[in-house]
GROMACS .gro file of C-alpha atoms in nm:
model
  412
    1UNK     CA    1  18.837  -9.355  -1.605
    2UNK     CA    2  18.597  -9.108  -1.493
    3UNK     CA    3  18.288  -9.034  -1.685
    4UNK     CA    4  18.231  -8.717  -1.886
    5UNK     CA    5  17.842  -8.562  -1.867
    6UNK     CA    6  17.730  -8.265  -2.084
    7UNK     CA    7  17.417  -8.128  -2.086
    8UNK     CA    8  17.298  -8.066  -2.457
    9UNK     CA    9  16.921  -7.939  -2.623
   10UNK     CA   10  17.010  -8.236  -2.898
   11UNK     CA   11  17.223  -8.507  -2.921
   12UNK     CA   12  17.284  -8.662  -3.279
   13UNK     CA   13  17.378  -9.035  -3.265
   14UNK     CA   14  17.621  -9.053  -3.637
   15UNK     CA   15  17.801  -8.872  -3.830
   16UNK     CA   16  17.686  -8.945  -4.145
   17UNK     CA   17  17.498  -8.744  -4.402
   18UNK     CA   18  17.198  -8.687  -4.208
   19UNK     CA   19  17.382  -8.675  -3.906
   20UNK     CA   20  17.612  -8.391  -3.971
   21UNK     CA   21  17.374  -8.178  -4.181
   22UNK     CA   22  17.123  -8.202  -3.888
   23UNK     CA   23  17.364  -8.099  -3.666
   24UNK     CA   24  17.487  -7.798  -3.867
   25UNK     CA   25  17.148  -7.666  -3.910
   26UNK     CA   26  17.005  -7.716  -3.583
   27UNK     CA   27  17.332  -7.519  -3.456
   28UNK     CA   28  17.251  -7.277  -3.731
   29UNK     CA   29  16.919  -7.196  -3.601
   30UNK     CA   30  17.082  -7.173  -3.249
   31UNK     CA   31  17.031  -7.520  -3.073
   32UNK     CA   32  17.301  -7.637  -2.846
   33UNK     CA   33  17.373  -7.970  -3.055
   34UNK     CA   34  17.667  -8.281  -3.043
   35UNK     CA   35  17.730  -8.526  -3.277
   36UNK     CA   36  17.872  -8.837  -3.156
   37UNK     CA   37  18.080  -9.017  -3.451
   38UNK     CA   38  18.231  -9.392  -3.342
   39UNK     CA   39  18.520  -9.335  -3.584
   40UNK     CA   40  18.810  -9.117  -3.591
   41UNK     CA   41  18.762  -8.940  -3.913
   42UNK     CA   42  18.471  -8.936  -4.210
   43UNK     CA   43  18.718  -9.153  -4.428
   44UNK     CA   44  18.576  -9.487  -4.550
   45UNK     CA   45  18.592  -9.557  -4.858
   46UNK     CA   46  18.302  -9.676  -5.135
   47UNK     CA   47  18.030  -9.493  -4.963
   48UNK     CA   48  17.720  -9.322  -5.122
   49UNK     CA   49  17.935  -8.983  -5.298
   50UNK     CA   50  17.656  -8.881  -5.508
   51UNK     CA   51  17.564  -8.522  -5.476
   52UNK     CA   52  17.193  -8.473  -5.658
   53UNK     CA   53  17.055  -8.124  -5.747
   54UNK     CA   54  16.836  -8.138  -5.473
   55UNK     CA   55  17.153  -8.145  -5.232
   56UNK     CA   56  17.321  -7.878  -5.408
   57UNK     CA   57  17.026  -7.630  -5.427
   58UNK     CA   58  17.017  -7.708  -4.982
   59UNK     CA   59  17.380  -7.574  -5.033
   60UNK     CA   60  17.281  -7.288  -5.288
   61UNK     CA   61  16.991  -7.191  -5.010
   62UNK     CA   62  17.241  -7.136  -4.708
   63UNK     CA   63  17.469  -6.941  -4.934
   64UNK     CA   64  17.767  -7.236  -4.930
   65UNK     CA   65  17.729  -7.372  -5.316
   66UNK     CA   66  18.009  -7.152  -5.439
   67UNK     CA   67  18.229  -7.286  -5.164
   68UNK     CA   68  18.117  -7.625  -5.208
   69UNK     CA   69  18.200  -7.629  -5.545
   70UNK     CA   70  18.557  -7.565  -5.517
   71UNK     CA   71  18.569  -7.903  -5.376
   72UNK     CA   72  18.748  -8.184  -5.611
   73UNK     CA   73  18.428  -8.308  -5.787
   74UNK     CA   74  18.283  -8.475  -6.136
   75UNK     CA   75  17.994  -8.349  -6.276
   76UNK     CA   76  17.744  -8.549  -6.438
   77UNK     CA   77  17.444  -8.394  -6.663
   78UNK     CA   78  17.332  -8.695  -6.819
   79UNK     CA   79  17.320  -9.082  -6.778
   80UNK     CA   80  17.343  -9.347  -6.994
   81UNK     CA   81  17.418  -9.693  -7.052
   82UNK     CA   82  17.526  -9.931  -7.272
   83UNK     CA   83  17.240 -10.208  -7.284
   84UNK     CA   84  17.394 -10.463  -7.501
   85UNK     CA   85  17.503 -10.391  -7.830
   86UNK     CA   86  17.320 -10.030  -7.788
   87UNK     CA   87  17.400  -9.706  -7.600
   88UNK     CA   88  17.090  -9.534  -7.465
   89UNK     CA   89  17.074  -9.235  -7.290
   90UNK     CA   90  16.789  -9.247  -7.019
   91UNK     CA   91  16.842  -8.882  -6.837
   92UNK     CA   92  16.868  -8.525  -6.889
   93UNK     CA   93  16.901  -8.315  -6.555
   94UNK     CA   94  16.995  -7.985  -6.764
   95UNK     CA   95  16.622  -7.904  -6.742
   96UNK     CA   96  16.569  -7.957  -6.395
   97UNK     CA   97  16.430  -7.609  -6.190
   98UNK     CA   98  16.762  -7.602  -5.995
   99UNK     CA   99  17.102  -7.353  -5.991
  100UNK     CA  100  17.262  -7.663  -6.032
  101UNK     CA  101  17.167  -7.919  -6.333
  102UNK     CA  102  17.370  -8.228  -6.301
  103UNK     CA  103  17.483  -8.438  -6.051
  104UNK     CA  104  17.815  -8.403  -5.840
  105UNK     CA  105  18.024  -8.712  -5.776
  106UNK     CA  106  18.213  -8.626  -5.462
  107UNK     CA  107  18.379  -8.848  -5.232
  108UNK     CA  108  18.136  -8.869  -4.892
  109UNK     CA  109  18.491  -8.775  -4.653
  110UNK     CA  110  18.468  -8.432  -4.844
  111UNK     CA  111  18.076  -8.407  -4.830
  112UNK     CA  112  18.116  -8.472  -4.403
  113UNK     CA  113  18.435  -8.249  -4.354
  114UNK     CA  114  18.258  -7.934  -4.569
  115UNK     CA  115  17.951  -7.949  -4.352
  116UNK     CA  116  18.159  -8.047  -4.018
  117UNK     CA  117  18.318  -7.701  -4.098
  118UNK     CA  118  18.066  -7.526  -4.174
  119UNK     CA  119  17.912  -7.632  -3.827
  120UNK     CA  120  18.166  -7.521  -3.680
  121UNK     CA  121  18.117  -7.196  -3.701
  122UNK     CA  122  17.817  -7.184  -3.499
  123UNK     CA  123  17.938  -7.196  -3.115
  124UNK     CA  124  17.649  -7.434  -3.042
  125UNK     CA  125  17.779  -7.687  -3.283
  126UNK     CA  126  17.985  -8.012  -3.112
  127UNK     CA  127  18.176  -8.284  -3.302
  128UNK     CA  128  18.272  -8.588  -3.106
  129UNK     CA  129  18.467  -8.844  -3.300
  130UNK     CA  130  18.562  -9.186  -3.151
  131UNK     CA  131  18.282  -9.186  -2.933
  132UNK     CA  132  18.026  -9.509  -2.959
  133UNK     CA  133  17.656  -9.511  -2.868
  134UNK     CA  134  17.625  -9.800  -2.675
  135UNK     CA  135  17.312  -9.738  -2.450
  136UNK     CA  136  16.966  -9.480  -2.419
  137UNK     CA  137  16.906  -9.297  -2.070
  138UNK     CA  138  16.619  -9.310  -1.979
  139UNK     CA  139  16.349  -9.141  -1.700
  140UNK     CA  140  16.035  -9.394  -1.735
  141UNK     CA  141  15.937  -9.473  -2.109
  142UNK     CA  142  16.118  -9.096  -2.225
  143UNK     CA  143  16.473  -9.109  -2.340
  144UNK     CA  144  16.695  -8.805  -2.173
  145UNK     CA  145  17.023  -8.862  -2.341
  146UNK     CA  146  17.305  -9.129  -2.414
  147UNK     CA  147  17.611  -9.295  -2.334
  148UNK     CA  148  17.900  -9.370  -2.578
  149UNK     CA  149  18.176  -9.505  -2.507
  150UNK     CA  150  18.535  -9.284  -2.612
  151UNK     CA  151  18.900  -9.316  -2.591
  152UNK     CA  152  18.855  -9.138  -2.194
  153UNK     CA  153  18.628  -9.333  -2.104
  154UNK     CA  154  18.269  -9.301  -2.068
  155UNK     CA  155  18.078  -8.951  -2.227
  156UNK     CA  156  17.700  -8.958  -2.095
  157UNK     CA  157  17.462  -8.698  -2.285
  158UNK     CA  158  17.147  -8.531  -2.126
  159UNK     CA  159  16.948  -8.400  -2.385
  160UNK     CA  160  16.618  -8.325  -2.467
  161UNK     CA  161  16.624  -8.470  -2.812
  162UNK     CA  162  16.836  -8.827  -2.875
  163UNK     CA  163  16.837  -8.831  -3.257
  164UNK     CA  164  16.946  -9.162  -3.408
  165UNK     CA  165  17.138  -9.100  -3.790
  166UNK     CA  166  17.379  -9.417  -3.730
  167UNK     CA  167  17.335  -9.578  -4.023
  168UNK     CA  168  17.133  -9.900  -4.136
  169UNK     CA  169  17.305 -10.107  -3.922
  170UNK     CA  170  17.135  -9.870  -3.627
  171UNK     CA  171  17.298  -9.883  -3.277
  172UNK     CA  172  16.973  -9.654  -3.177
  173UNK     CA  173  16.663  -9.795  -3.351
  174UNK     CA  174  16.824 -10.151  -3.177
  175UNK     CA  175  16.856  -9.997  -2.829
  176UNK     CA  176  16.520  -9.835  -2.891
  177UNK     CA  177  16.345 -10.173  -2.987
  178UNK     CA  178  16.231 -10.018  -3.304
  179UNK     CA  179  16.052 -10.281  -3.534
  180UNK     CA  180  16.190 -10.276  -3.898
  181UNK     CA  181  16.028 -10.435  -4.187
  182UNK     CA  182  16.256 -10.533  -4.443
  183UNK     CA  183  16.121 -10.504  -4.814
  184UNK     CA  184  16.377 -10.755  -4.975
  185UNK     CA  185  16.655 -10.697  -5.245
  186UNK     CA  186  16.742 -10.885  -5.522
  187UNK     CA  187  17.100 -10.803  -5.554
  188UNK     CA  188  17.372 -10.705  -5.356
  189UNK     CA  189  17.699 -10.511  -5.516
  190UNK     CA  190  18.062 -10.561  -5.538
  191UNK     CA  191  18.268 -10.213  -5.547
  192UNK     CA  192  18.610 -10.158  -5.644
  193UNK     CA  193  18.842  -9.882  -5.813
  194UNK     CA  194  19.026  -9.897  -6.161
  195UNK     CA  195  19.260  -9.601  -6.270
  196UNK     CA  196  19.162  -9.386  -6.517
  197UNK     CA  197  19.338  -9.295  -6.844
  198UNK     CA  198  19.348  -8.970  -7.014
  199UNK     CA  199  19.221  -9.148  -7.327
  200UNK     CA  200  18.941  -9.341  -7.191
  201UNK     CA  201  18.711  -9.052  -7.286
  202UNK     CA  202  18.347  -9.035  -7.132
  203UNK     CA  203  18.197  -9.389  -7.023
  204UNK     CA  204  17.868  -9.518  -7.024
  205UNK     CA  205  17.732  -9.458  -6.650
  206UNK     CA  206  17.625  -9.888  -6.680
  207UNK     CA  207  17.702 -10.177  -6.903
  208UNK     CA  208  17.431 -10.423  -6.880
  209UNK     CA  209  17.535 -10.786  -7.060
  210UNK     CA  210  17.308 -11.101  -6.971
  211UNK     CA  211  17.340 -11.169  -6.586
  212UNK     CA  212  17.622 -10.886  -6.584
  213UNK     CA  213  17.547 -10.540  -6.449
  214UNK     CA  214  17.846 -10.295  -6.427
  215UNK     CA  215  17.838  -9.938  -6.332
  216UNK     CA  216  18.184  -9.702  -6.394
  217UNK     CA  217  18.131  -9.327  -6.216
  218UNK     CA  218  18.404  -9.109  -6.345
  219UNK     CA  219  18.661  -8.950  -6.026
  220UNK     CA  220  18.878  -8.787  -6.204
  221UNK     CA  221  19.195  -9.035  -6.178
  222UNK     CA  222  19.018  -9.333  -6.132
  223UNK     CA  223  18.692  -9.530  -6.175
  224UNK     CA  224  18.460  -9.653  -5.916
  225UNK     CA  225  18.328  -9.938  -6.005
  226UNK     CA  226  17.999 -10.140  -5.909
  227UNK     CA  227  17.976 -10.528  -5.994
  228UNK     CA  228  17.635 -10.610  -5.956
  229UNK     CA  229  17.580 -10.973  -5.793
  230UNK     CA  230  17.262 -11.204  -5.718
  231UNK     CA  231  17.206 -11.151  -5.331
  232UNK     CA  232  17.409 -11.382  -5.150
  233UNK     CA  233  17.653 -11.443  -5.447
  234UNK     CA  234  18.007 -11.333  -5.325
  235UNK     CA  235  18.103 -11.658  -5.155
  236UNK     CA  236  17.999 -11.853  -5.509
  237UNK     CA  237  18.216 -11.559  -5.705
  238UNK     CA  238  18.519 -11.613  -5.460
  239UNK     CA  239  18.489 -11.970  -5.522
  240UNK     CA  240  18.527 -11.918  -5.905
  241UNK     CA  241  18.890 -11.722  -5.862
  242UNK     CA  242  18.992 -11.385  -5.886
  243UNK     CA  243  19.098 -11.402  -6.261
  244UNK     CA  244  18.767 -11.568  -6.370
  245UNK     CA  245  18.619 -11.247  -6.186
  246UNK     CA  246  18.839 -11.062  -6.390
  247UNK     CA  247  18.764 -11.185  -6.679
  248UNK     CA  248  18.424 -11.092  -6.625
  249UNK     CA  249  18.506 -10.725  -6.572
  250UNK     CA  250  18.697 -10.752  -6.918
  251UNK     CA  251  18.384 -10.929  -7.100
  252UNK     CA  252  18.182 -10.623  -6.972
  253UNK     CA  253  18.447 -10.381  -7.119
  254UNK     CA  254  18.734 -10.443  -7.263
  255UNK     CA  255  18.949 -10.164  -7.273
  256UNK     CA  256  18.956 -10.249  -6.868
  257UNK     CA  257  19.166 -10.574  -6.968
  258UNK     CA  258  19.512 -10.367  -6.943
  259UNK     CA  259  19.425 -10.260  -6.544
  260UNK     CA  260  19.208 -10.561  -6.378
  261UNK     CA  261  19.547 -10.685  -6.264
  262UNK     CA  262  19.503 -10.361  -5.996
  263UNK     CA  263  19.283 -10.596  -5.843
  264UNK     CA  264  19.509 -10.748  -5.653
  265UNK     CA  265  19.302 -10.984  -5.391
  266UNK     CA  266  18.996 -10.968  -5.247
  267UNK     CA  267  19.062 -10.713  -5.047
  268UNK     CA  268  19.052 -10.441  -5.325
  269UNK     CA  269  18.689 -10.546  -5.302
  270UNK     CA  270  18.403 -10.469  -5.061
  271UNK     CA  271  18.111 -10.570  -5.040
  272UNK     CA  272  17.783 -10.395  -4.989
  273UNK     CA  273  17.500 -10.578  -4.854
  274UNK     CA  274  17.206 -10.401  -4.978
  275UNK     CA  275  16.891 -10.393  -4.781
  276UNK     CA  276  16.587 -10.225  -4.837
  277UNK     CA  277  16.338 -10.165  -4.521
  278UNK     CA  278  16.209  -9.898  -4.287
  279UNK     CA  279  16.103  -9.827  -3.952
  280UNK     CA  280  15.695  -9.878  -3.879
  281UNK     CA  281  15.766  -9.609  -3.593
  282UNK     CA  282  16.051  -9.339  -3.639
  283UNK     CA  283  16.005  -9.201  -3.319
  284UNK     CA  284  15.960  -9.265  -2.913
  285UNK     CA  285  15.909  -8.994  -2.627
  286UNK     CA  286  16.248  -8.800  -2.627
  287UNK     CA  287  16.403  -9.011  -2.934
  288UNK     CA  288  16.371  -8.972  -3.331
  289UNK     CA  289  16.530  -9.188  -3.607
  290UNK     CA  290  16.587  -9.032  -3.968
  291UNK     CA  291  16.788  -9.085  -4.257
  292UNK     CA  292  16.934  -9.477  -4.288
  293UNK     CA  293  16.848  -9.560  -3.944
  294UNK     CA  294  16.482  -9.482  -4.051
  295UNK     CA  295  16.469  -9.622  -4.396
  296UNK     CA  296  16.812  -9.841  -4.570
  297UNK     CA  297  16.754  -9.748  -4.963
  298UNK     CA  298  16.892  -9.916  -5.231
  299UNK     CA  299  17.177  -9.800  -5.382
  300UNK     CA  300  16.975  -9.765  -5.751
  301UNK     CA  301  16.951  -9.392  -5.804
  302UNK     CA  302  17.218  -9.330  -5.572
  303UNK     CA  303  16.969  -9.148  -5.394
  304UNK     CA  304  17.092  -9.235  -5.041
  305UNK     CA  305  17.259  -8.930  -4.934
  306UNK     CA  306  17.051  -8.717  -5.048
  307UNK     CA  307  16.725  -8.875  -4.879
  308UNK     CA  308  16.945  -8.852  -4.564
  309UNK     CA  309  16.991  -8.479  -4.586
  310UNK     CA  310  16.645  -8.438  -4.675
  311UNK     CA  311  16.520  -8.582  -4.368
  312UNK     CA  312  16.737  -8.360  -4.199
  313UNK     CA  313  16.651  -8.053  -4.348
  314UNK     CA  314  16.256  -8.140  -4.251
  315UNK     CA  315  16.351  -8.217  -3.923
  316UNK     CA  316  16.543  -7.875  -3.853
  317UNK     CA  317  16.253  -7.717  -4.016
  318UNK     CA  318  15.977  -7.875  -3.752
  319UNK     CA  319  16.240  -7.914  -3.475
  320UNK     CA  320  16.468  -7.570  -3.435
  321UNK     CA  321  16.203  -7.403  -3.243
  322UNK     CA  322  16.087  -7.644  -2.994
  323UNK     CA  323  16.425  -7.770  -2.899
  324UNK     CA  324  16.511  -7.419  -2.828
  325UNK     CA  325  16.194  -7.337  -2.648
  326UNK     CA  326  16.257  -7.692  -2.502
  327UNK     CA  327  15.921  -7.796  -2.564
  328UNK     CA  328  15.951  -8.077  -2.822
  329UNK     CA  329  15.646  -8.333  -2.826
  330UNK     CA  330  15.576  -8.650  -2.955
  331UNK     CA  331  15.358  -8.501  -3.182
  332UNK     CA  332  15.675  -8.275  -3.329
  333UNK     CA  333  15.830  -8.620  -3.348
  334UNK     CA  334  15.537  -8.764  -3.554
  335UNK     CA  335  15.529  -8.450  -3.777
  336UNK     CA  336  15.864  -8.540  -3.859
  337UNK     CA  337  15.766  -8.911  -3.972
  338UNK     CA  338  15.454  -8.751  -4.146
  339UNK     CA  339  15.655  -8.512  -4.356
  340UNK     CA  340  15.905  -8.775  -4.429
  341UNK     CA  341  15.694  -9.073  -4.472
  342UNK     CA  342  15.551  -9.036  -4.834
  343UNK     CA  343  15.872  -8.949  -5.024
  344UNK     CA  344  16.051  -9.250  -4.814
  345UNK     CA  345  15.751  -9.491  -4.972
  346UNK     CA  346  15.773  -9.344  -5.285
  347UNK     CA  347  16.145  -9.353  -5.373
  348UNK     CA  348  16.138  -9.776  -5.205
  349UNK     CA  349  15.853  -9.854  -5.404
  350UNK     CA  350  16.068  -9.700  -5.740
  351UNK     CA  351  16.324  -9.889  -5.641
  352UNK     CA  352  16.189 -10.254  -5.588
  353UNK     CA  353  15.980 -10.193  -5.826
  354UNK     CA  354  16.325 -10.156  -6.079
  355UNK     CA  355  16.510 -10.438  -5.850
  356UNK     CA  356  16.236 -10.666  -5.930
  357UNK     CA  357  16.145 -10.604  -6.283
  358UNK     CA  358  16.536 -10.444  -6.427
  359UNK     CA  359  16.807 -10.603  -6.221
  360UNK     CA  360  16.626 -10.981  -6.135
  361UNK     CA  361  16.599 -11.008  -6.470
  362UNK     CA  362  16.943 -10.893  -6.618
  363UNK     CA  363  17.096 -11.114  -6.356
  364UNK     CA  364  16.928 -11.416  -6.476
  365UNK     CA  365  16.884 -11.365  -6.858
  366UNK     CA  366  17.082 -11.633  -7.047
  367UNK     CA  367  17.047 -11.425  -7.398
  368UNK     CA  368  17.241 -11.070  -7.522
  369UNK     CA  369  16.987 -10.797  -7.383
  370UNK     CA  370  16.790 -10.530  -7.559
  371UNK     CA  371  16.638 -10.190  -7.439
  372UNK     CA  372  16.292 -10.207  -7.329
  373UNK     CA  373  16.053 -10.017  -7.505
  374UNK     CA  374  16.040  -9.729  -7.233
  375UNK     CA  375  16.400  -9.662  -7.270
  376UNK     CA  376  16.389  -9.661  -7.646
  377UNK     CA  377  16.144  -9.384  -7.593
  378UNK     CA  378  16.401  -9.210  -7.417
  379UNK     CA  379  16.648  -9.252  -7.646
  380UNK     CA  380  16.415  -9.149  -7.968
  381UNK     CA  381  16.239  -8.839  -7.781
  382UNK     CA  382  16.527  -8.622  -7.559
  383UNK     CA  383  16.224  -8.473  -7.396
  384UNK     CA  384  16.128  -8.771  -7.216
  385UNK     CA  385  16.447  -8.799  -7.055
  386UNK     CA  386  16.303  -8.508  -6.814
  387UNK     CA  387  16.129  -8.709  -6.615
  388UNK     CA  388  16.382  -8.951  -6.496
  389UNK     CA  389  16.582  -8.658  -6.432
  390UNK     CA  390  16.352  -8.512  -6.209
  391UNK     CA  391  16.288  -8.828  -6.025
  392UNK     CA  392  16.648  -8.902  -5.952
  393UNK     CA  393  16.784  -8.539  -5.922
  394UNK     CA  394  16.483  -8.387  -5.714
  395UNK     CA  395  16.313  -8.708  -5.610
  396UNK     CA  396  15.991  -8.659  -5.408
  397UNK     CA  397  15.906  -8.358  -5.191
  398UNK     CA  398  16.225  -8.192  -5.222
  399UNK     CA  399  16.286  -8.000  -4.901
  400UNK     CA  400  16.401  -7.625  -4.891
  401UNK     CA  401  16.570  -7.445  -4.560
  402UNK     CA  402  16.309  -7.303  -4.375
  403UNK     CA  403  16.505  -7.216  -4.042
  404UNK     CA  404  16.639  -6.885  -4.046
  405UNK     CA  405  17.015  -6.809  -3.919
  406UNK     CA  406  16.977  -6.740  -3.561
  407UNK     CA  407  17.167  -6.497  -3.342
  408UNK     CA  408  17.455  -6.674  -3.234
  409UNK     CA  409  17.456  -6.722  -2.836
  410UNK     CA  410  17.737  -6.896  -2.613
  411UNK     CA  411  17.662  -7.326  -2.562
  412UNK     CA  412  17.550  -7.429  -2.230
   0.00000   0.00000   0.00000
């Protein structure tokens, strides 16, 4: 089969979060952009779907929140969870400086396909689906495009910008020779879906019981569930059955004992591996990595996505120009890493600092647990629950949209 070149200002290796919203912007501010996306669709299921206020404010700024909104969605205003024998409620985001004040559950499919459309309305805007990165072009030490591999055969990409968003597992920051340092997790988590009753009312966001740690997120029909596990405990679970695994569900709540049977085999449950590092180096002459390919979070806080689109607002904000004055720099590259940097430090250091001192320790206590004394505060002064609110809804250095909409003009 013949191979396909195109000729492109940026080239976007991923369609995920930060992916997709890169691309829409940058076609916003009127760079010629493609995103190359190995699958066919945005449809797998238990990824990151939660929506912070930080996200939805980014959609409130480019004028889209009302028509995001009309999207099937949850809406969360405060957390909780049921530590024990007590139910404590640990935050309140209906204080929080936003247009929006709680968080949106939506499935990550709809989050893709709303901002793939919105994209599309730009003419500079490309979507390539089935079509895998497999190797960097190169002129000397600068990387000029890509090469992925799709159902025609080969598509190679000259561009002056190879931006890799493909995920933790990163095709790019591999190619690239990136080094990673990993900052260790404690856990990794099991997730699965139970339906949903009418009468099941409004659940507890976790359940924590000793070396148990069970999250239920509310999607309207059904629940999606997260099984917290010691890292590198699924093999000993399997080993134990399916029903004893059951059973635990129903120990952790048991008005789920009339449903676990939906579980049918293992294959109702997958298994996420979770890894917490980051890139010493985000960037190379010609080549940038953001979102997951830059920094694999945790998946406490939920605050993947939305670190993901915040990297790629930031990097539309320093980029749009250069790339359409085609004049980017490394040091545009290492503004990027600058600007991004701190709140990537910050929001790892929250979370190992909560692997290592909430979940280690609920995954091997022996004895019924209690609430700290920090979250009894919470619980006995509302006001306090601010903070936490803030820290998971905005997190650090919330970005705002700084690239104006752009005349459109025709792609090259």
């Amino acid at each position: 089969m013949a191979t396909e070149t195109i000729t492109v200002e940026c080239a976007i290796a991923g369609g995920g979060p930060a992916g997709v919203m890169l691309g829409f912007l940058l076609a916003r501010a009127g760079v010629d952009v493609v995103v190359l996306e190995k699958h066919e669709d945005f449809f797998r299921d238990f990824r990151g779907d939660t929506i912070h206020p930080s996200t939805l404010e980014l959609m409130y700024e480019l004028g889209l929140i009302d028509e995001f909104l009309k999207r099937p969605h949850q809406e969360v205003r405060q957390l909780g969870a049921q530590i024990g024998d007590e139910l404590v409620q640990i935050a309140d985001f209906s204080h929080l400086p936003t247009h929006c004040k709680f968080l949106a559950f939506m499935p990550q499919w709809d989050f893709l396909n709303f901002l793939a459309v919105a994209g599309k309305r730009y003419p500079t805007f490309h979507l390539r689906m089935r079509a895998e990165v497999d190797e960097l072009l190169k002129d000397g030490d600068r990387v000029v495009g890509l090469k992925a591999a799709t159902p025609q055969g080969d598509l190679e990409v000259h561009a002056d910008l190879v931006v890799g968003t493909d995920g933790r597992h990163s095709t790019v920051r591999k190619l690239a020779g990136f080094e990673v340092e990993d900052r260790g997790a404690p856990m990794d988590v099991l997730w699965l879906r139970l339906s949903r009753h009418a009468d099941d009312g409004v659940d507890s966001l976790g359940r924590i019981e000793p070396g148990r740690f069970f999250i239920m997120i509310d999607r309207g029909d059904y629940w999606q569930c997260a099984f917290v596990i010691p890292k590198g405990g699924f093999n000993e679970l399997r080993r134990k059955g399916l029903e004893a695994f059951r059973l635990a569900i129903v120990a952790l709540n048991p008005k789920l004992s009339d449903r676990v049977r939906e579980i049918g085999s293992w294959d109702d449950v997958k298994l996420l591996t979770v890894a917490v590092d980051r890139l010493k180096r985000w960037y190379a002459p010609g080549l940038l990595c953001i979102g997951d390919a830059a920094h694999a979070m945790s998946p406490i806080g939920g605050v993947g996505i939305n670190l993901a689109v915040q990297d790629a607002v930031a990097t539309a904000n320093i980029l749009a120009t250069p790339l359409r004055e085609g004049k980017v720099t490394e040091e545009d590259l290492r503004k990027v890493q600058k600007r991004r940097q701190w709140p990537t430090e910050m929001t790892q250091a929250l979370q190992i600092f909560i692997q290592n001192r909430v979940v280690s320790n609920v995954l091997t206590m022996k004895s019924r647990p209690k609430p700290p004394f920090a979250v009894r505060l919470l619980n006995r002064f509302p006001v306090l629950r601010r903070l936490p609110a803030r820290l998971i809804g905005m997190g650090f250095r919330p970005e705002h949209v700084r690239t104006p909409e752009a005349p459109s003009r025709p792609a090259k």
